[in-house]
Amino acid sequence: MARTDARGVAVVTGGSAGLGRAIVRELADRGWDVAVLARGADGLDGAVSDVRARGRRGLAVSVDVSDGADVERAADTVEQELGEIDLWVNNVMSGSIATFLDTAPEDFERATAVTYLGTVNGTRAALTRMRSRDRGHIIQIGSALAHRGIPLQSAYCGAKHAVHGFTDSVVSELTHEGSAVAVSIVDMPALNTTQFGWVKSNFPHHPQPVPPIYQPEVGARAVADVADKPRRRTWVGNSTVALILGTRVAGRFLDWYLAKNAWEGQFAPDAQASTSSPNLYEPVPGDHGAHGAFDDKARGESLQTWAIRHRTPLYTAAGAAAAAVLAVGGSLLRRR
């Protein structure tokens, strides 16, 4: 297919459901053609239908991102069908809710392979193509939990920490080369996604993201904003900012606080355990969209992300206000 506009071709891994699905929709709304990489056929078809309904070209590619050769084949398919890849979003993740010692070694390894190595494989596939062209943008979907681990999610937290270290290394190498390829990390707060119905858990209550919970569209808008104007790091949501800064200045207090509150906070006491099968090894059949089970608790906007989106007029207003204060102060000093 020929390119139809200057916006370009985007790839979103894990784009069939949850945050990835919301990112796919938001990018298509902003004029991107979108290739969706995931495992489940139903969700892939639904995501591509979303893209096409917005007047953009969509492509579904079934892939297990933990397999590097599979990801390379998927990237080749995207460039053959849609054109050169301009934007690659590494969003895919998987995990379980259990203590470290109660997590089967194979479950831990699988969650790490999908969440961490899936990002590594996606970055390699994107960078191999972008580096030779000296253009392109890779966005890693990070997490507040990349800065502070919480109980019952050791595999996920470890993988997200690893994504940060890996990305810093890649960025330093690109900087050394003087490459024009951009790499960004967008750290997410707790989101109301399908993952909490699919996560592997033996607990009697339905897993939930630790409140406050935001709708996935909040994260998707932040990702699309970074795609519009690359930024090295972006923290999404007041809770993400508070957790990261709190870790830097009061780490020992957070050890105590999270041990006391984050355990119970990961379960919905008013909901029974999910009847869905976990997606750790196999995709969940059906097209499940972007939202999880917590629409009644989730926030549709964050003042912090609104401020990021409108930072240029805010900076202008702040500069004007500062200039006005200085002018008034100068006038008063002259009168004296």
Short mmCIF file of C-alpha atoms in Angstrom, two decimals:
data_model
loop_
_atom_site.label_atom_id
_atom_site.label_comp_id
_atom_site.label_asym_id
_atom_site.label_seq_id
_atom_site.Cartn_x
_atom_site.Cartn_y
_atom_site.Cartn_z
CA MET A 1 0.00 0.00 0.00
CA ALA A 2 1.21 3.52 -0.74
CA ARG A 3 1.62 6.09 2.02
CA THR A 4 -1.31 8.48 2.00
CA ASP A 5 -0.10 11.34 4.23
CA ALA A 6 2.85 12.68 6.15
CA ARG A 7 1.76 11.42 9.58
CA GLY A 8 3.36 8.03 9.10
CA VAL A 9 3.13 4.40 10.18
CA ALA A 10 2.89 3.41 13.83
CA VAL A 11 3.27 -0.03 15.43
CA VAL A 12 1.64 -0.80 18.78
CA THR A 13 2.50 -4.07 20.53
CA GLY A 14 -0.20 -5.47 22.76
CA GLY A 15 -2.60 -3.24 20.85
CA SER A 16 -5.58 -5.59 20.84
CA ALA A 17 -6.87 -4.69 24.32
CA GLY A 18 -6.44 -2.48 27.37
CA LEU A 19 -4.07 0.48 27.21
CA GLY A 20 -2.71 -0.72 23.86
CA ARG A 21 -6.20 -0.63 22.33
CA ALA A 22 -6.73 2.90 23.62
CA ILE A 23 -3.34 3.93 22.15
CA VAL A 24 -4.29 2.43 18.78
CA ARG A 25 -7.51 4.45 18.72
CA GLU A 26 -5.84 7.68 19.81
CA LEU A 27 -3.06 7.43 17.24
CA ALA A 28 -5.58 6.70 14.47
CA ASP A 29 -7.61 9.72 15.60
CA ARG A 30 -4.49 11.85 15.15
CA GLY A 31 -3.84 10.63 11.62
CA TRP A 32 -1.49 7.67 12.03
CA ASP A 33 -1.77 4.44 10.07
CA VAL A 34 -1.47 1.73 12.73
CA ALA A 35 -0.15 -1.83 12.71
CA VAL A 36 -1.39 -3.80 15.71
CA LEU A 37 0.83 -6.58 17.05
CA ALA A 38 -0.73 -9.07 19.48
CA ARG A 39 -1.66 -12.75 19.78
CA GLY A 40 -5.47 -12.98 19.81
CA ALA A 41 -7.23 -12.87 16.43
CA ASP A 42 -10.50 -11.44 17.79
CA GLY A 43 -8.85 -8.48 19.50
CA LEU A 44 -6.58 -7.86 16.52
CA ASP A 45 -9.54 -7.73 14.16
CA GLY A 46 -11.41 -5.38 16.48
CA ALA A 47 -8.44 -3.03 16.82
CA VAL A 48 -7.92 -2.84 13.07
CA SER A 49 -11.63 -2.16 12.62
CA ASP A 50 -11.22 0.77 15.05
CA VAL A 51 -8.36 2.15 12.94
CA ARG A 52 -10.26 1.84 9.67
CA ALA A 53 -13.39 3.38 11.18
CA ARG A 54 -11.26 6.47 11.80
CA GLY A 55 -10.28 6.66 8.14
CA ARG A 56 -6.76 5.29 8.58
CA ARG A 57 -5.02 2.18 7.31
CA GLY A 58 -4.79 -0.66 9.80
CA LEU A 59 -2.90 -3.95 9.80
CA ALA A 60 -3.20 -6.91 12.17
CA VAL A 61 -0.13 -9.05 12.78
CA SER A 62 -0.33 -12.05 15.10
CA VAL A 63 2.92 -12.32 17.04
CA ASP A 64 4.36 -13.47 20.37
CA VAL A 65 6.71 -10.63 21.27
CA SER A 66 8.82 -12.87 23.50
CA ASP A 67 10.10 -14.48 20.27
CA GLY A 68 12.61 -12.12 18.66
CA ALA A 69 12.49 -13.80 15.25
CA ASP A 70 8.70 -13.55 15.28
CA VAL A 71 8.90 -9.82 15.99
CA GLU A 72 11.38 -9.33 13.13
CA ARG A 73 9.01 -11.10 10.75
CA ALA A 74 6.16 -8.91 11.98
CA ALA A 75 8.21 -5.74 11.35
CA ASP A 76 8.99 -6.92 7.83
CA THR A 77 5.28 -7.50 7.21
CA VAL A 78 4.40 -4.01 8.44
CA GLU A 79 6.92 -2.33 6.14
CA GLN A 80 5.83 -4.44 3.17
CA GLU A 81 2.13 -3.67 3.70
CA LEU A 82 2.05 -0.14 5.15
CA GLY A 83 5.47 1.36 4.51
CA GLU A 84 8.44 2.41 6.61
CA ILE A 85 7.83 2.40 10.35
CA ASP A 86 8.01 5.88 11.89
CA LEU A 87 6.74 5.15 15.41
CA TRP A 88 6.98 1.98 17.50
CA VAL A 89 5.17 1.72 20.84
CA ASN A 90 6.29 -1.13 23.12
CA ASN A 91 3.20 -1.62 25.25
CA VAL A 92 2.79 -5.38 25.71
CA MET A 93 2.83 -6.87 29.23
CA SER A 94 1.70 -9.89 31.19
CA GLY A 95 1.94 -11.08 34.78
CA SER A 96 0.45 -12.68 37.83
CA ILE A 97 -0.75 -11.70 41.30
CA ALA A 98 1.16 -13.77 43.85
CA THR A 99 4.01 -13.51 46.32
CA PHE A 100 7.43 -14.16 44.84
CA LEU A 101 7.83 -17.59 46.46
CA ASP A 102 4.28 -18.58 45.46
CA THR A 103 4.95 -17.65 41.81
CA ALA A 104 5.88 -20.72 39.78
CA PRO A 105 9.31 -20.26 38.16
CA GLU A 106 7.82 -20.79 34.70
CA ASP A 107 5.20 -18.09 35.37
CA PHE A 108 7.88 -15.64 36.50
CA GLU A 109 9.99 -16.39 33.44
CA ARG A 110 7.02 -16.04 31.09
CA ALA A 111 5.98 -12.68 32.56
CA THR A 112 9.57 -11.45 32.25
CA ALA A 113 9.89 -12.72 28.69
CA VAL A 114 6.72 -10.93 27.58
CA THR A 115 7.06 -7.68 29.53
CA TYR A 116 10.82 -7.14 29.40
CA LEU A 117 12.14 -9.19 26.48
CA GLY A 118 9.08 -8.19 24.46
CA THR A 119 10.23 -4.60 24.82
CA VAL A 120 13.82 -5.55 23.97
CA ASN A 121 12.70 -7.44 20.86
CA GLY A 122 10.42 -4.62 19.75
CA THR A 123 13.17 -2.04 20.27
CA ARG A 124 15.62 -4.14 18.27
CA ALA A 125 13.19 -4.57 15.38
CA ALA A 126 12.34 -0.86 15.31
CA LEU A 127 15.88 0.42 15.81
CA THR A 128 17.36 -1.89 13.16
CA ARG A 129 15.16 -0.17 10.61
CA MET A 130 15.16 3.38 12.00
CA ARG A 131 18.90 3.69 12.68
CA SER A 132 19.93 3.26 9.06
CA ARG A 133 17.37 5.91 8.04
CA ASP A 134 18.41 8.17 10.94
CA ARG A 135 14.82 8.94 11.88
CA GLY A 136 11.97 7.44 13.87
CA HIS A 137 10.64 7.31 17.39
CA ILE A 138 10.36 4.46 19.91
CA ILE A 139 8.08 4.84 22.93
CA GLN A 140 8.42 2.45 25.86
CA ILE A 141 5.36 2.08 28.07
CA GLY A 142 6.76 2.21 31.57
CA SER A 143 5.09 2.29 34.95
CA ALA A 144 5.22 4.01 38.29
CA LEU A 145 6.18 0.52 39.48
CA ALA A 146 9.41 0.81 37.49
CA HIS A 147 10.53 3.15 40.28
CA ARG A 148 9.05 1.36 43.29
CA GLY A 149 8.13 -2.31 43.47
CA ILE A 150 5.00 -3.40 45.33
CA PRO A 151 4.00 -6.73 46.88
CA LEU A 152 2.44 -9.49 44.75
CA GLN A 153 3.88 -8.18 41.47
CA SER A 154 7.59 -8.98 41.65
CA ALA A 155 7.84 -10.26 38.05
CA TYR A 156 6.08 -7.24 36.57
CA CYS A 157 7.93 -4.72 38.75
CA GLY A 158 11.28 -6.36 37.98
CA ALA A 159 10.55 -6.30 34.24
CA LYS A 160 9.54 -2.64 34.26
CA HIS A 161 12.68 -1.71 36.23
CA ALA A 162 14.69 -3.60 33.60
CA VAL A 163 12.99 -1.67 30.79
CA HIS A 164 14.25 1.58 32.30
CA GLY A 165 17.86 0.37 32.60
CA PHE A 166 17.82 -1.12 29.12
CA THR A 167 16.36 2.04 27.59
CA ASP A 168 18.88 4.31 29.31
CA SER A 169 21.68 2.21 27.82
CA VAL A 170 20.19 2.36 24.31
CA VAL A 171 19.69 6.13 24.56
CA SER A 172 23.31 6.66 25.61
CA GLU A 173 24.49 4.62 22.61
CA LEU A 174 22.31 6.62 20.20
CA THR A 175 23.55 9.85 21.75
CA HIS A 176 27.15 8.72 21.28
CA GLU A 177 26.41 8.09 17.58
CA GLY A 178 24.64 11.42 17.15
CA SER A 179 21.54 9.53 15.98
CA ALA A 180 18.31 11.41 15.27
CA VAL A 181 16.18 8.45 16.40
CA ALA A 182 14.16 9.43 19.50
CA VAL A 183 13.45 7.09 22.40
CA SER A 184 10.92 7.96 25.11
CA ILE A 185 9.54 6.35 28.26
CA VAL A 186 5.98 7.10 29.40
CA ASP A 187 5.41 5.88 32.97
CA MET A 188 1.79 4.94 33.66
CA PRO A 189 -0.33 5.03 36.81
CA ALA A 190 -2.92 2.40 37.75
CA LEU A 191 -5.23 2.00 34.75
CA ASN A 192 -8.64 0.38 34.32
CA THR A 193 -7.64 -2.17 31.69
CA THR A 194 -8.60 -5.71 30.75
CA GLN A 195 -5.38 -7.04 32.26
CA PHE A 196 -6.84 -7.21 35.75
CA GLY A 197 -9.45 -9.68 34.53
CA TRP A 198 -6.78 -11.78 32.80
CA VAL A 199 -3.92 -11.76 35.28
CA LYS A 200 -3.13 -15.15 36.82
CA SER A 201 -4.27 -15.21 40.46
CA ASN A 202 -5.34 -17.75 43.06
CA PHE A 203 -6.83 -15.15 45.41
CA PRO A 204 -10.61 -15.20 46.00
CA HIS A 205 -11.21 -11.56 45.09
CA HIS A 206 -10.94 -9.86 41.72
CA PRO A 207 -7.52 -8.18 41.25
CA GLN A 208 -7.59 -4.45 40.74
CA PRO A 209 -5.02 -1.72 40.09
CA VAL A 210 -3.98 0.07 43.28
CA PRO A 211 -6.16 3.23 43.50
CA PRO A 212 -6.34 5.93 42.32
CA ILE A 213 -7.36 4.34 39.02
CA TYR A 214 -7.40 6.15 35.68
CA GLN A 215 -9.12 5.22 32.44
CA PRO A 216 -6.76 3.90 29.73
CA GLU A 217 -7.56 6.90 27.53
CA VAL A 218 -5.63 9.10 29.99
CA GLY A 219 -2.50 7.09 29.27
CA ALA A 220 -3.24 6.87 25.55
CA ARG A 221 -3.49 10.66 25.22
CA ALA A 222 -0.15 11.02 26.97
CA VAL A 223 1.48 8.55 24.57
CA ALA A 224 0.03 10.33 21.54
CA ASP A 225 1.20 13.68 22.92
CA VAL A 226 4.73 12.29 23.23
CA ALA A 227 4.47 10.94 19.68
CA ASP A 228 3.51 14.45 18.56
CA LYS A 229 6.38 16.05 20.46
CA PRO A 230 9.04 13.60 21.72
CA ARG A 231 10.05 13.90 25.35
CA ARG A 232 12.62 11.68 27.03
CA ARG A 233 10.50 10.90 30.10
CA THR A 234 6.85 11.51 30.94
CA TRP A 235 5.09 10.67 34.19
CA VAL A 236 1.35 10.17 33.81
CA GLY A 237 -0.98 10.94 36.72
CA ASN A 238 -0.58 12.59 40.10
CA SER A 239 -0.11 9.21 41.78
CA THR A 240 2.84 8.36 39.52
CA VAL A 241 4.53 11.66 40.30
CA ALA A 242 3.93 11.19 44.04
CA LEU A 243 5.27 7.61 44.06
CA ILE A 244 8.42 8.46 42.11
CA LEU A 245 9.25 11.55 44.14
CA GLY A 246 8.30 9.81 47.37
CA THR A 247 10.71 6.98 46.56
CA ARG A 248 13.50 9.48 46.10
CA VAL A 249 12.99 11.30 49.39
CA ALA A 250 11.25 8.80 51.71
CA GLY A 251 12.09 5.30 50.52
CA ARG A 252 11.99 3.62 53.93
CA PHE A 253 8.59 5.13 54.72
CA LEU A 254 7.24 3.81 51.41
CA ASP A 255 8.56 0.33 52.26
CA TRP A 256 6.33 0.39 55.34
CA TYR A 257 3.40 2.14 53.67
CA LEU A 258 3.20 -0.18 50.67
CA ALA A 259 3.64 -3.29 52.79
CA LYS A 260 0.66 -2.10 54.85
CA ASN A 261 -1.61 -0.78 52.09
CA ALA A 262 -0.65 -2.11 48.66
CA TRP A 263 -1.52 -5.75 49.43
CA GLU A 264 -5.22 -5.21 50.15
CA GLY A 265 -5.30 -2.39 47.62
CA GLN A 266 -4.80 -4.87 44.78
CA PHE A 267 -8.12 -6.61 45.38
CA ALA A 268 -11.70 -5.46 44.91
CA PRO A 269 -13.54 -6.62 48.06
CA ASP A 270 -16.93 -6.19 46.37
CA ALA A 271 -16.05 -8.39 43.36
CA GLN A 272 -15.51 -12.13 43.11
CA ALA A 273 -12.52 -13.62 41.36
CA SER A 274 -12.49 -13.22 37.59
CA THR A 275 -13.98 -16.14 35.68
CA SER A 276 -11.78 -15.39 32.66
CA SER A 277 -8.82 -17.61 31.95
CA PRO A 278 -5.40 -15.94 32.42
CA ASN A 279 -3.58 -14.70 29.33
CA LEU A 280 -0.07 -15.49 30.55
CA TYR A 281 0.44 -18.28 28.02
CA GLU A 282 -2.53 -18.03 25.66
CA PRO A 283 -4.68 -15.09 24.51
CA VAL A 284 -8.18 -14.76 25.94
CA PRO A 285 -10.75 -15.36 23.17
CA GLY A 286 -13.02 -12.48 22.16
CA ASP A 287 -12.67 -8.77 21.54
CA HIS A 288 -12.52 -7.09 24.96
CA GLY A 289 -11.78 -3.49 24.07
CA ALA A 290 -9.83 -1.09 26.26
CA HIS A 291 -11.67 -0.94 29.60
CA GLY A 292 -11.56 -3.31 32.54
CA ALA A 293 -14.12 -3.88 35.28
CA PHE A 294 -13.64 -0.62 37.18
CA ASP A 295 -15.36 2.08 35.14
CA ASP A 296 -17.21 3.22 38.26
CA LYS A 297 -13.91 3.91 40.07
CA ALA A 298 -11.74 5.22 37.23
CA ARG A 299 -10.91 8.85 36.50
CA GLY A 300 -11.17 10.14 32.96
CA GLU A 301 -8.60 12.92 33.31
CA SER A 302 -5.62 14.00 35.37
CA LEU A 303 -4.76 17.63 36.10
CA GLN A 304 -1.10 16.71 35.80
CA THR A 305 -1.47 15.25 32.30
CA TRP A 306 -3.68 18.17 31.26
CA ALA A 307 -0.89 20.51 32.35
CA ILE A 308 1.67 18.54 30.30
CA ARG A 309 -0.56 18.74 27.22
CA HIS A 310 -1.00 22.49 27.66
CA ARG A 311 2.49 23.28 28.91
CA THR A 312 3.31 25.77 26.13
CA PRO A 313 0.43 28.17 26.91
CA LEU A 314 0.99 27.59 30.63
CA TYR A 315 4.67 28.49 30.30
CA THR A 316 3.68 31.55 28.26
CA ALA A 317 1.15 32.61 30.88
CA ALA A 318 3.63 32.01 33.69
CA GLY A 319 6.26 34.05 31.85
CA ALA A 320 3.81 36.88 31.29
CA ALA A 321 2.80 36.83 34.94
CA ALA A 322 6.43 36.89 36.05
CA ALA A 323 7.16 39.79 33.69
CA ALA A 324 4.17 41.67 35.08
CA VAL A 325 5.34 41.13 38.66
CA LEU A 326 8.83 42.35 37.77
CA ALA A 327 7.41 45.40 36.00
CA VAL A 328 5.26 46.32 39.00
CA GLY A 329 8.17 45.74 41.35
CA GLY A 330 10.42 47.90 39.22
CA SER A 331 7.83 50.68 39.15
CA LEU A 332 7.49 50.62 42.93
CA LEU A 333 11.27 50.78 43.38
CA ARG A 334 11.51 53.76 41.04
CA ARG A 335 8.83 55.60 43.04
CA ARG A 336 10.87 55.17 46.17
#
